[in-house]
Short mmCIF file of C-alpha atoms in Angstrom, two decimals:
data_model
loop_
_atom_site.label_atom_id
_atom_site.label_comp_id
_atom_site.label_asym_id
_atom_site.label_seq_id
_atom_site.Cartn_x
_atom_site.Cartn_y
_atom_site.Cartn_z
CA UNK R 84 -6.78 -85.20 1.63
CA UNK R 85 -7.26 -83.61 -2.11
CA UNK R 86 -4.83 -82.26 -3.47
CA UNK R 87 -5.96 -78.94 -3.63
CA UNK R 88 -6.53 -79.16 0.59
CA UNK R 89 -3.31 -79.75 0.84
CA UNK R 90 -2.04 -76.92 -1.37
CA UNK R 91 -4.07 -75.07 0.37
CA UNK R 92 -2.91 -76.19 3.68
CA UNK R 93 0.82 -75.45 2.42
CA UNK R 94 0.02 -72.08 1.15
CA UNK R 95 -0.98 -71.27 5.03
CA UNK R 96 2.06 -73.01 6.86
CA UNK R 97 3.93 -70.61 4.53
CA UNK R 98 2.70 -67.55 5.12
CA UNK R 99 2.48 -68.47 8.70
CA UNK R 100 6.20 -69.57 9.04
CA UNK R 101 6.99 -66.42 6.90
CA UNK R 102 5.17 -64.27 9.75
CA UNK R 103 7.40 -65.60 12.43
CA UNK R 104 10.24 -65.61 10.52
CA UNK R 105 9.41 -61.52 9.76
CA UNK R 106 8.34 -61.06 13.02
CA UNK R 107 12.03 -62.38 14.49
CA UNK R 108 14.78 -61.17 12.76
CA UNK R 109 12.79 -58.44 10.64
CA UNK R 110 11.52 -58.51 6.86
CA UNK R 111 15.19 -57.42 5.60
CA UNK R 112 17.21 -60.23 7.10
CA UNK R 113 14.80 -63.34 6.72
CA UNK R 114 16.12 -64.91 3.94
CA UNK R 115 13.29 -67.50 1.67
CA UNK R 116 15.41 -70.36 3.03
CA UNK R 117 14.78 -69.07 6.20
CA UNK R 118 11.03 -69.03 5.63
CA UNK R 119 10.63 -72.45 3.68
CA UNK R 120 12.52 -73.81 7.23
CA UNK R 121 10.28 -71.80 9.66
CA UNK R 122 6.84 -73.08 7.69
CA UNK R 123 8.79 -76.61 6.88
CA UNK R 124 7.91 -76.31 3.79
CA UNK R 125 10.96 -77.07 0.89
CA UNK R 126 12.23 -74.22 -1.10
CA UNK R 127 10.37 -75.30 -3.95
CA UNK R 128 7.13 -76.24 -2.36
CA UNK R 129 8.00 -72.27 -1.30
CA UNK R 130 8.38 -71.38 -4.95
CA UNK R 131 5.52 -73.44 -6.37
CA UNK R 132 3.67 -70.76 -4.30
CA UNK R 133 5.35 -67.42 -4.33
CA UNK R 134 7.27 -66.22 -6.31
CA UNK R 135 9.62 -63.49 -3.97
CA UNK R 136 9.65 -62.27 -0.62
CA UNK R 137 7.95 -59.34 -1.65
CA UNK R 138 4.93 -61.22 -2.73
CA UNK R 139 4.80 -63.39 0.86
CA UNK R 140 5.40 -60.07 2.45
CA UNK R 141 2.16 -59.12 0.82
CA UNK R 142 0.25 -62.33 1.38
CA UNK R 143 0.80 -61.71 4.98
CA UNK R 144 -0.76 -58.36 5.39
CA UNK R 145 -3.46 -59.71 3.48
CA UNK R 146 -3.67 -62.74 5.73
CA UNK R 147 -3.73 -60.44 8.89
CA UNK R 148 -6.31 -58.02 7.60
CA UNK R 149 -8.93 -60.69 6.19
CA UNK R 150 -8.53 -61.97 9.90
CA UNK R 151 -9.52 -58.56 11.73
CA UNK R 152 -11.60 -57.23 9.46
CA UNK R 153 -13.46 -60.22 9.78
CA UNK R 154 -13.11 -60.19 13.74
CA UNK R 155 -14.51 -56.13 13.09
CA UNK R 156 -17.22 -57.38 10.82
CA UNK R 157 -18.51 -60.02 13.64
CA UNK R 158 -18.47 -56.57 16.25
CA UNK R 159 -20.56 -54.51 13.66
CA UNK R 160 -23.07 -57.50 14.02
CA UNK R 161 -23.33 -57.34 17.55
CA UNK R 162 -26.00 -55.14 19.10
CA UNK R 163 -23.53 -52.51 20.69
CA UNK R 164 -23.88 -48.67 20.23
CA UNK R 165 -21.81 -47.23 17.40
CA UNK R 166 -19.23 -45.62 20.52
CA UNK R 167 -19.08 -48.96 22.11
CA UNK R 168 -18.49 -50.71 18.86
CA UNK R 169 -15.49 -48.68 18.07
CA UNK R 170 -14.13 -49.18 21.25
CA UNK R 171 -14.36 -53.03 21.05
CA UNK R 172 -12.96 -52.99 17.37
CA UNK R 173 -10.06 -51.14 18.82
CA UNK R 174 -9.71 -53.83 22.17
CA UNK R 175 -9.93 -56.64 19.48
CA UNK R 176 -7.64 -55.48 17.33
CA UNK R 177 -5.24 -54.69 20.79
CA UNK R 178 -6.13 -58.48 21.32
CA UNK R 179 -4.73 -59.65 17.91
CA UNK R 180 -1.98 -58.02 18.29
CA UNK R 181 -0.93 -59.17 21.13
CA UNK R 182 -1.66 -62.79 20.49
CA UNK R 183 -1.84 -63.94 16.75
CA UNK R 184 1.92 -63.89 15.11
CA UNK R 185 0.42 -63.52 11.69
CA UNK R 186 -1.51 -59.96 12.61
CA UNK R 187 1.53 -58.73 14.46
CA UNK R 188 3.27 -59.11 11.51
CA UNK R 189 1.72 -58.22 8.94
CA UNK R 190 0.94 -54.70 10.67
CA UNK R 191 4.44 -54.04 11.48
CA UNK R 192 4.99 -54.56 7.45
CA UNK R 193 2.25 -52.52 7.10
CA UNK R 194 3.26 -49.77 9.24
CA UNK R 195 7.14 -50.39 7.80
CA UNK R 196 5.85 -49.41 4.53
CA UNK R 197 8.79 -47.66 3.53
CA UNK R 198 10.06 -51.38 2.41
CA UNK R 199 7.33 -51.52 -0.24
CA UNK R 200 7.07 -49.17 -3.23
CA UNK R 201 4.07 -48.42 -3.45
CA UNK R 202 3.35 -48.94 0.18
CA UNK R 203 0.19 -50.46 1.49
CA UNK R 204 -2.73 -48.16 1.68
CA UNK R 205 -5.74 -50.35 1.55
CA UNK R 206 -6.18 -51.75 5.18
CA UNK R 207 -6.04 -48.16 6.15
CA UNK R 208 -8.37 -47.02 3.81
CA UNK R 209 -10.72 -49.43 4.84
CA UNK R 210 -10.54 -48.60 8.51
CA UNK R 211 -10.73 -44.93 7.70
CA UNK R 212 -14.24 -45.65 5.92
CA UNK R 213 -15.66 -48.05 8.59
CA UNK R 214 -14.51 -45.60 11.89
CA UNK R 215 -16.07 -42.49 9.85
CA UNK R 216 -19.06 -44.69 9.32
CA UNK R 217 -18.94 -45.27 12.94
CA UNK R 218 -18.35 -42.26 14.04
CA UNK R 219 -21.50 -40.43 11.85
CA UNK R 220 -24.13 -43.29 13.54
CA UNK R 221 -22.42 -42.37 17.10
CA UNK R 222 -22.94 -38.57 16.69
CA UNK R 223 -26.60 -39.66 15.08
CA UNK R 224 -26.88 -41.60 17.95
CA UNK R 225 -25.96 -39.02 20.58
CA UNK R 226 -22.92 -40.32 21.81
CA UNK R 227 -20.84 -37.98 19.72
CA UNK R 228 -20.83 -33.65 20.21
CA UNK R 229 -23.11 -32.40 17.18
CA UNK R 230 -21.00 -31.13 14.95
CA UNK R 231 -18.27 -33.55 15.07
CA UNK R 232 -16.69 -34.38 11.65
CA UNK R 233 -16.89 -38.35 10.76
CA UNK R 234 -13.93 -37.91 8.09
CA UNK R 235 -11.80 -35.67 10.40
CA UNK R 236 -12.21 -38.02 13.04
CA UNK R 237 -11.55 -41.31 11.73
CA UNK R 238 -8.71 -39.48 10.50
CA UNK R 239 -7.32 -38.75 13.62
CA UNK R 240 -8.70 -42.01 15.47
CA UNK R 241 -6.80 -44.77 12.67
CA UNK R 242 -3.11 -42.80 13.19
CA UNK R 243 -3.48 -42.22 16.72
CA UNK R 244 -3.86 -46.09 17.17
CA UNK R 245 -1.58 -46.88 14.77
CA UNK R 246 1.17 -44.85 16.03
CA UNK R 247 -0.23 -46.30 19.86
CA UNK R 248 0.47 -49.82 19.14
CA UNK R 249 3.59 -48.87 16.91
CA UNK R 250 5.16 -47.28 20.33
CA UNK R 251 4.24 -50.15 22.34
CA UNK R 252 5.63 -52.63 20.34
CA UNK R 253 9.37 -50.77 20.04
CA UNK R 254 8.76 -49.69 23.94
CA UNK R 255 7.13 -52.73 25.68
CA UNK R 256 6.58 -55.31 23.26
CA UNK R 257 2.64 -54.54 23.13
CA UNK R 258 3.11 -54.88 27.11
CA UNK R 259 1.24 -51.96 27.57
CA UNK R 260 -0.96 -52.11 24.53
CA UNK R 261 -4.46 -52.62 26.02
CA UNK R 262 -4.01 -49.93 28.55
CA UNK R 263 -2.75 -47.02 25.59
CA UNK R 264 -5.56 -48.00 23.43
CA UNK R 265 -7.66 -47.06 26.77
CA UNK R 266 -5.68 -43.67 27.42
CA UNK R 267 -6.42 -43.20 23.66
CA UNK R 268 -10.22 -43.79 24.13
CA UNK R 269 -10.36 -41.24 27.59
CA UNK R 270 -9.00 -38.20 24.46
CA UNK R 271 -11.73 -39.38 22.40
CA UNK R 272 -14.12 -39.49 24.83
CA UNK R 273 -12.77 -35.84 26.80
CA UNK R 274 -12.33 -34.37 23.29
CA UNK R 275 -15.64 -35.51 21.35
CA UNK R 276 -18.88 -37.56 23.88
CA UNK R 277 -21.32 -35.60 24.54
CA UNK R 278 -21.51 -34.25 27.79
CA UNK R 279 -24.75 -36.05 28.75
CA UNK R 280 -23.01 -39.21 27.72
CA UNK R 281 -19.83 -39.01 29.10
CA UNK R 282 -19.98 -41.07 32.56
CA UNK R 283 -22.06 -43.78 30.34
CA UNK R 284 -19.52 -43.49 27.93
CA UNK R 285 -16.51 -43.83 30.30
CA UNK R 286 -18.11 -46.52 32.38
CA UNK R 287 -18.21 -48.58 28.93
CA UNK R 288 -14.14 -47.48 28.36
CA UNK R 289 -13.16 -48.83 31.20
CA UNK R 290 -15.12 -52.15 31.03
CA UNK R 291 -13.52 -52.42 28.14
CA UNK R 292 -10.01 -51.55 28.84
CA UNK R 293 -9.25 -51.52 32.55
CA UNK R 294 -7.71 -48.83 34.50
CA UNK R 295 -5.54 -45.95 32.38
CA UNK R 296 -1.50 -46.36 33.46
CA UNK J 176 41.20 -29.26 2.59
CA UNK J 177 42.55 -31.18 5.04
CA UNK J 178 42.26 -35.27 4.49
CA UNK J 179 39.96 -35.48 7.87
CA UNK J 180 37.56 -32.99 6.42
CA UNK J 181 37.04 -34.81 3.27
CA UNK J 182 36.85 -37.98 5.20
CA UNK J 183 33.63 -35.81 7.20
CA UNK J 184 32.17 -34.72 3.69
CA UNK J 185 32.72 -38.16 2.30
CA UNK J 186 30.56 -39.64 5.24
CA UNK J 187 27.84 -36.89 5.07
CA UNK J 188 27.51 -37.27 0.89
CA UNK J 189 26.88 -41.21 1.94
CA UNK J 190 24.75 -41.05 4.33
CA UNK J 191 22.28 -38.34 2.80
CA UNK J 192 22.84 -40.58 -0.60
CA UNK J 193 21.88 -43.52 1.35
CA UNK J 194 18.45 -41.13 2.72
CA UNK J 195 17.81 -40.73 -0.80
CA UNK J 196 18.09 -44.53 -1.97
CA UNK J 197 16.10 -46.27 0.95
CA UNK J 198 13.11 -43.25 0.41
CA UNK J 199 13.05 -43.89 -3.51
CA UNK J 200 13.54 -48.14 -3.50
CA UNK J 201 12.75 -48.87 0.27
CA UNK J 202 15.51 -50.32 2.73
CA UNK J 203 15.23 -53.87 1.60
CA UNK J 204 15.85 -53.36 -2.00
CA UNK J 205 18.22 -49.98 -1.86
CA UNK J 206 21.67 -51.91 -2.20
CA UNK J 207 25.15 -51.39 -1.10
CA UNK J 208 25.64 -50.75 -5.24
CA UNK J 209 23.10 -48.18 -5.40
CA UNK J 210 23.69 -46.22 -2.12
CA UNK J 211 27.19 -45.80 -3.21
CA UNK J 212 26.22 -44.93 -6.99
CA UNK J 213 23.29 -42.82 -5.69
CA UNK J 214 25.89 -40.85 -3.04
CA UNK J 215 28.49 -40.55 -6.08
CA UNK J 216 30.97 -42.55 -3.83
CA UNK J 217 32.76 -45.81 -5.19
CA UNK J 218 32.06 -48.85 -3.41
CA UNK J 219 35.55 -49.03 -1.33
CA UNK J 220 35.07 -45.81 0.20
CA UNK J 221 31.59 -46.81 1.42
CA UNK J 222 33.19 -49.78 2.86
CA UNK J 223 35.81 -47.38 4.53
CA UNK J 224 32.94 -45.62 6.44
CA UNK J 225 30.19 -48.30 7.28
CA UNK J 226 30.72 -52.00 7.36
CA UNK J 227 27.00 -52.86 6.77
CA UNK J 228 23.70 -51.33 5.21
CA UNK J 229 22.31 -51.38 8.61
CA UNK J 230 25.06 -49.58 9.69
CA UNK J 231 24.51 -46.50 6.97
CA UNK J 232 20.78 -47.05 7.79
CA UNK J 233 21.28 -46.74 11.72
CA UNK J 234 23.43 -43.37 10.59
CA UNK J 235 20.77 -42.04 8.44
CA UNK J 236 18.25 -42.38 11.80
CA UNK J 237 20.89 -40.79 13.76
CA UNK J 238 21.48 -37.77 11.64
CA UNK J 239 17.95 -37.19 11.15
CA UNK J 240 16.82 -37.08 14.95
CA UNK J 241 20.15 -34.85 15.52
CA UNK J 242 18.62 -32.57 13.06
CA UNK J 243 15.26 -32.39 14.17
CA UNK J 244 16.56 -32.56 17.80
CA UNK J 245 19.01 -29.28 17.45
CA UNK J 246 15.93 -28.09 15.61
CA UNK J 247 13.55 -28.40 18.59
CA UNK J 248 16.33 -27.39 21.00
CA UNK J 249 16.73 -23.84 19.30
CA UNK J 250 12.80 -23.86 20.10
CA UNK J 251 12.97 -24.69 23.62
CA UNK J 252 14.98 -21.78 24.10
CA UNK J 253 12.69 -19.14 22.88
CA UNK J 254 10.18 -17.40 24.83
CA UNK J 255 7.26 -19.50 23.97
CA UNK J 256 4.71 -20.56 26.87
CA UNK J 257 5.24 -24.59 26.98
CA UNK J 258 2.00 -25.46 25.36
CA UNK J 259 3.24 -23.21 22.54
CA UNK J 260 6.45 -24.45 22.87
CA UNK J 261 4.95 -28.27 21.96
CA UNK J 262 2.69 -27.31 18.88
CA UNK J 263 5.88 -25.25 17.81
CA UNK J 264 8.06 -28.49 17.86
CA UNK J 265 5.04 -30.21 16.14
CA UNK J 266 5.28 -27.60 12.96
CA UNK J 267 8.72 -27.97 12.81
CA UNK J 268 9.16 -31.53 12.95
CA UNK J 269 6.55 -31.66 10.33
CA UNK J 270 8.46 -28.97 8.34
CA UNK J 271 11.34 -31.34 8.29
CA UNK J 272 9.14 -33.93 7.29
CA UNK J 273 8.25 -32.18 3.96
CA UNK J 274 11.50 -31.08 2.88
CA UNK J 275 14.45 -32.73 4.37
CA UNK J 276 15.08 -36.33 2.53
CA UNK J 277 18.09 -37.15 5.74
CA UNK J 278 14.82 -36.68 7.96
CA UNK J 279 11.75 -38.29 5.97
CA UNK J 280 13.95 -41.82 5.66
CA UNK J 281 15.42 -41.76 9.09
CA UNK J 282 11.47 -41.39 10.47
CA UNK J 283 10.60 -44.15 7.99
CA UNK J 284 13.15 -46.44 8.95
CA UNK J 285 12.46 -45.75 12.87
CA UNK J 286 8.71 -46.00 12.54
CA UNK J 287 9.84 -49.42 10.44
CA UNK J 288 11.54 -51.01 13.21
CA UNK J 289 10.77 -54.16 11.72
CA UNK J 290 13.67 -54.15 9.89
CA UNK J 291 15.79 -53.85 12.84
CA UNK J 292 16.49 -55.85 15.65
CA UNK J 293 16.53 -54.73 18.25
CA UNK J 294 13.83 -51.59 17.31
CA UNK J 295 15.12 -47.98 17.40
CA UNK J 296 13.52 -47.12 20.66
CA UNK J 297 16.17 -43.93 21.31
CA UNK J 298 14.32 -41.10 19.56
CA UNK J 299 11.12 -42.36 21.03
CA UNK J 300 12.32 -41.94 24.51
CA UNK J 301 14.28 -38.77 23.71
CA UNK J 302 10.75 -36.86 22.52
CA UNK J 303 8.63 -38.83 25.07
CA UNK J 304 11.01 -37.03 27.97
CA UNK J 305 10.83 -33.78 26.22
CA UNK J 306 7.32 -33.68 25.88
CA UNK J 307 6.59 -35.33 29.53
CA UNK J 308 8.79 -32.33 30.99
CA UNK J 309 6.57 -29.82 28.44
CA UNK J 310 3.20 -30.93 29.29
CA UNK J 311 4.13 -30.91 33.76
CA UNK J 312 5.45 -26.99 32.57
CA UNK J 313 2.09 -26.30 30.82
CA UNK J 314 0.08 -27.48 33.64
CA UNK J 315 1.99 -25.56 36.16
CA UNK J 316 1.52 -22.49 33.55
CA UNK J 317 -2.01 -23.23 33.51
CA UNK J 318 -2.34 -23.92 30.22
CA UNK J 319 -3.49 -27.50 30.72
CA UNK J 320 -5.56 -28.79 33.04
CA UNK J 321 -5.06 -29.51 36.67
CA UNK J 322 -4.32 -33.22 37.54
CA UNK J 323 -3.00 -33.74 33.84
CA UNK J 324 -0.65 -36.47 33.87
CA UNK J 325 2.90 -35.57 32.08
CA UNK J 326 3.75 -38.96 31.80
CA UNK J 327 0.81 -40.20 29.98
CA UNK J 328 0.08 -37.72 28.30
CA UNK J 329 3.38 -37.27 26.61
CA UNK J 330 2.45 -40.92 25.73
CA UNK J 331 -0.36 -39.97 24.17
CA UNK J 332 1.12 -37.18 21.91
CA UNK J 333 4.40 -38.97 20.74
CA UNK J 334 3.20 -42.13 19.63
CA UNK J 335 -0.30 -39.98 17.85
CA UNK J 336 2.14 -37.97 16.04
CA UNK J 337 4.12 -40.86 14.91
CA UNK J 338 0.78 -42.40 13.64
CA UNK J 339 -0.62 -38.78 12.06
CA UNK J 340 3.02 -38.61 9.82
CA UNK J 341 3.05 -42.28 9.29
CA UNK J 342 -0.12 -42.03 7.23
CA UNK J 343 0.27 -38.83 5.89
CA UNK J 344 3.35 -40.50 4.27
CA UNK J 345 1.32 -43.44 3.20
CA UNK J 346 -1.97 -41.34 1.87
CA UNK J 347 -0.50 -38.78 1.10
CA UNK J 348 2.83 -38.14 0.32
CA UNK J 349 3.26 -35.95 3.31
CA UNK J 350 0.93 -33.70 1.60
CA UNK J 351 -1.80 -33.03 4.53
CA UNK J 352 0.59 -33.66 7.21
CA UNK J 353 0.55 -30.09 8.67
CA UNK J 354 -2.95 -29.89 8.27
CA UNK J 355 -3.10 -33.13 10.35
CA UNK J 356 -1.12 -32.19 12.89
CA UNK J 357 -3.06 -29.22 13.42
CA UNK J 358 -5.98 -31.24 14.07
CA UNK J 359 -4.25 -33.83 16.57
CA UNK J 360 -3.72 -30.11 18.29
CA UNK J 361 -7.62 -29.70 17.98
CA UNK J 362 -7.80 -33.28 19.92
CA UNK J 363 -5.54 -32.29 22.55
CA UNK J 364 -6.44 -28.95 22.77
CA UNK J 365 -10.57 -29.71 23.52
CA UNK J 366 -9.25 -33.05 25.72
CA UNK J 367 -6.52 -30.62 28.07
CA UNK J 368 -6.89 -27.30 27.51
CA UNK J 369 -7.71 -25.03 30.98
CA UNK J 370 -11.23 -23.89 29.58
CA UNK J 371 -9.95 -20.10 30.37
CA UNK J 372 -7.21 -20.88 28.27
CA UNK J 373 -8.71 -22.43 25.36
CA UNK J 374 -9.44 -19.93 23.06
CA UNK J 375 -5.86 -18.08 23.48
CA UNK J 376 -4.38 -21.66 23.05
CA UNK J 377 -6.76 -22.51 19.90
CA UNK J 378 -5.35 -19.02 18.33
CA UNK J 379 -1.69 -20.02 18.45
CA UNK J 380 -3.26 -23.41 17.14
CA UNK J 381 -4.35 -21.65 14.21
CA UNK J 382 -1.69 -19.30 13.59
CA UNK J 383 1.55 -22.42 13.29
CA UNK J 384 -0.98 -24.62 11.59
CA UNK J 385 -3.27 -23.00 9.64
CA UNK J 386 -6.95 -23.94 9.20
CA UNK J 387 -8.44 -27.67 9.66
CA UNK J 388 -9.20 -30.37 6.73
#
């Protein structure tokens, strides 16, 4: 293996072993020589990389957004209505969190943003612009009410699910996550599908998500 | 004064000094050192009060939801119909939000549960029971619909909230939040409102919250 593989390859058991290491005993308490033993990694091969906590802290919310944004980006490929799409971009995400160490995370360092100064805006700004994308094409589209407001929305739709998952982390440990995302979707869908939509709209919500609680 | 008194004011100065510190540096970097300087405290009385920065932190989260709890309890015993009764305790949560520093870094520490294990799940379940015994009172006033579920949809409203103020925080500087919240209301309003209801309901909407984004 080059050289440069296997930096690379160190770089990732890092920020991997960091994200468990965050993910158990919180970003406060996990100490670097707690992370450099989680990834086995030495302290230096640590330091060769990062240079504080702060900055692997940082390289894990990247690390976690490159990976669902990418999953998103596949979804936007696919050949699903706007309405679906943004329902299966929210059941992927659900998905991620509930499986992948590194997204879990680096979303609950995202969402504990009061531990960085300034605190991480850019994954939600880029979900904000790709659900009010979304959102305009599904109104286009018909699924939407005329009338509906792509900024407003999205602007309700990215905290709503950020405060669901939040809650179901502290409450169930993301348990329940898949069916709250649902409940979430049947307010969308009450609040803003058009009326000739609706039962199309709801049979694709529950495909998606299974029964409500 | 009376040495038990001063022992009381000597606890409140740290604890709204430690507010101050974690909200300007975050938790992780807001020291012992600096909570003391910033509460104009010397380092041994600190230690007299609280044996550990989680311990001042898990104070700082307890005075703020006694604050805001009070707060909503004065609320619930006005004459307000339920559903009025709910955006009410919306505004004035978010009116805490803006002005009280005790308040804004005990909701950032609880929505950053990261940094404690276990998560703060108390305040969560406190509003989640206030709001599920609201929204059964609002059906049975007919302000909501028939067949809404309390349960869930308390579920809904708690954790949206705590996503609406988390990014207001982190877009905004708390700037939009009432504007935001008044728009979660325009969700829940068009989702659960009894139709004969809705436009008495959307007028209270508009008078706590003012006009949308």
């Amino acid at each position: 293996m080059a050289q440069q593989d296997r930096a690379v390859q160190t770089r990732e058991r890092i920020v991997t072993g960091a994200a468990t290491a965050f993910y158990r005993v919180g970003y406060a308490d996990a100490s670097i020589a707690t992370i450099a033993e989680t990834a086995g990694v030495t302290k230096g091969a640590l330091y060769f990389h990062f240079s504080s906590k702060e900055e692997i802290a940082r390289a894990v919310i990247d690390e976690q957004h490159r990976r669902v944004f990418e999953s998103a980006a596949e979804i936007l490929q696919a050949t699903a209505s706007p309405a679906e799409t943004m329902m299966l971009m929210c059941a992927d995400l659900a998905e991620w969190l509930v499986s992948d160490v590194v997204v879990r995370a680096g979303i609950r360092l995202t969402t504990g943003g009061a531990i960085f100064d300034p605190p991480t805006r850019a994954p939600y700004d880029d979900w904000l612009a790709t659900f009010e994308d979304l959102v305009g094409r599904a109104v286009a589209a018909g699924e939407l009410r005329q009338g509906t407001d792509p900024a407003r929305l999205a602007h309700f739709i990215i905290p709503s699910f950020t405060g669901v998952q939040l809650l179901s982390d502290v409450l169930t440990n993301m348990d329940d996550l898949k069916v709250r995302v649902g409940e979430l979707w049947d307010v969308l869908l009450a609040a803003f599908a058009e009326p000739t939509r609706l039962d199309e709209l709801l049979a694709l919500r529950f495909r998606i998500f299974g029964p409500a609680s």
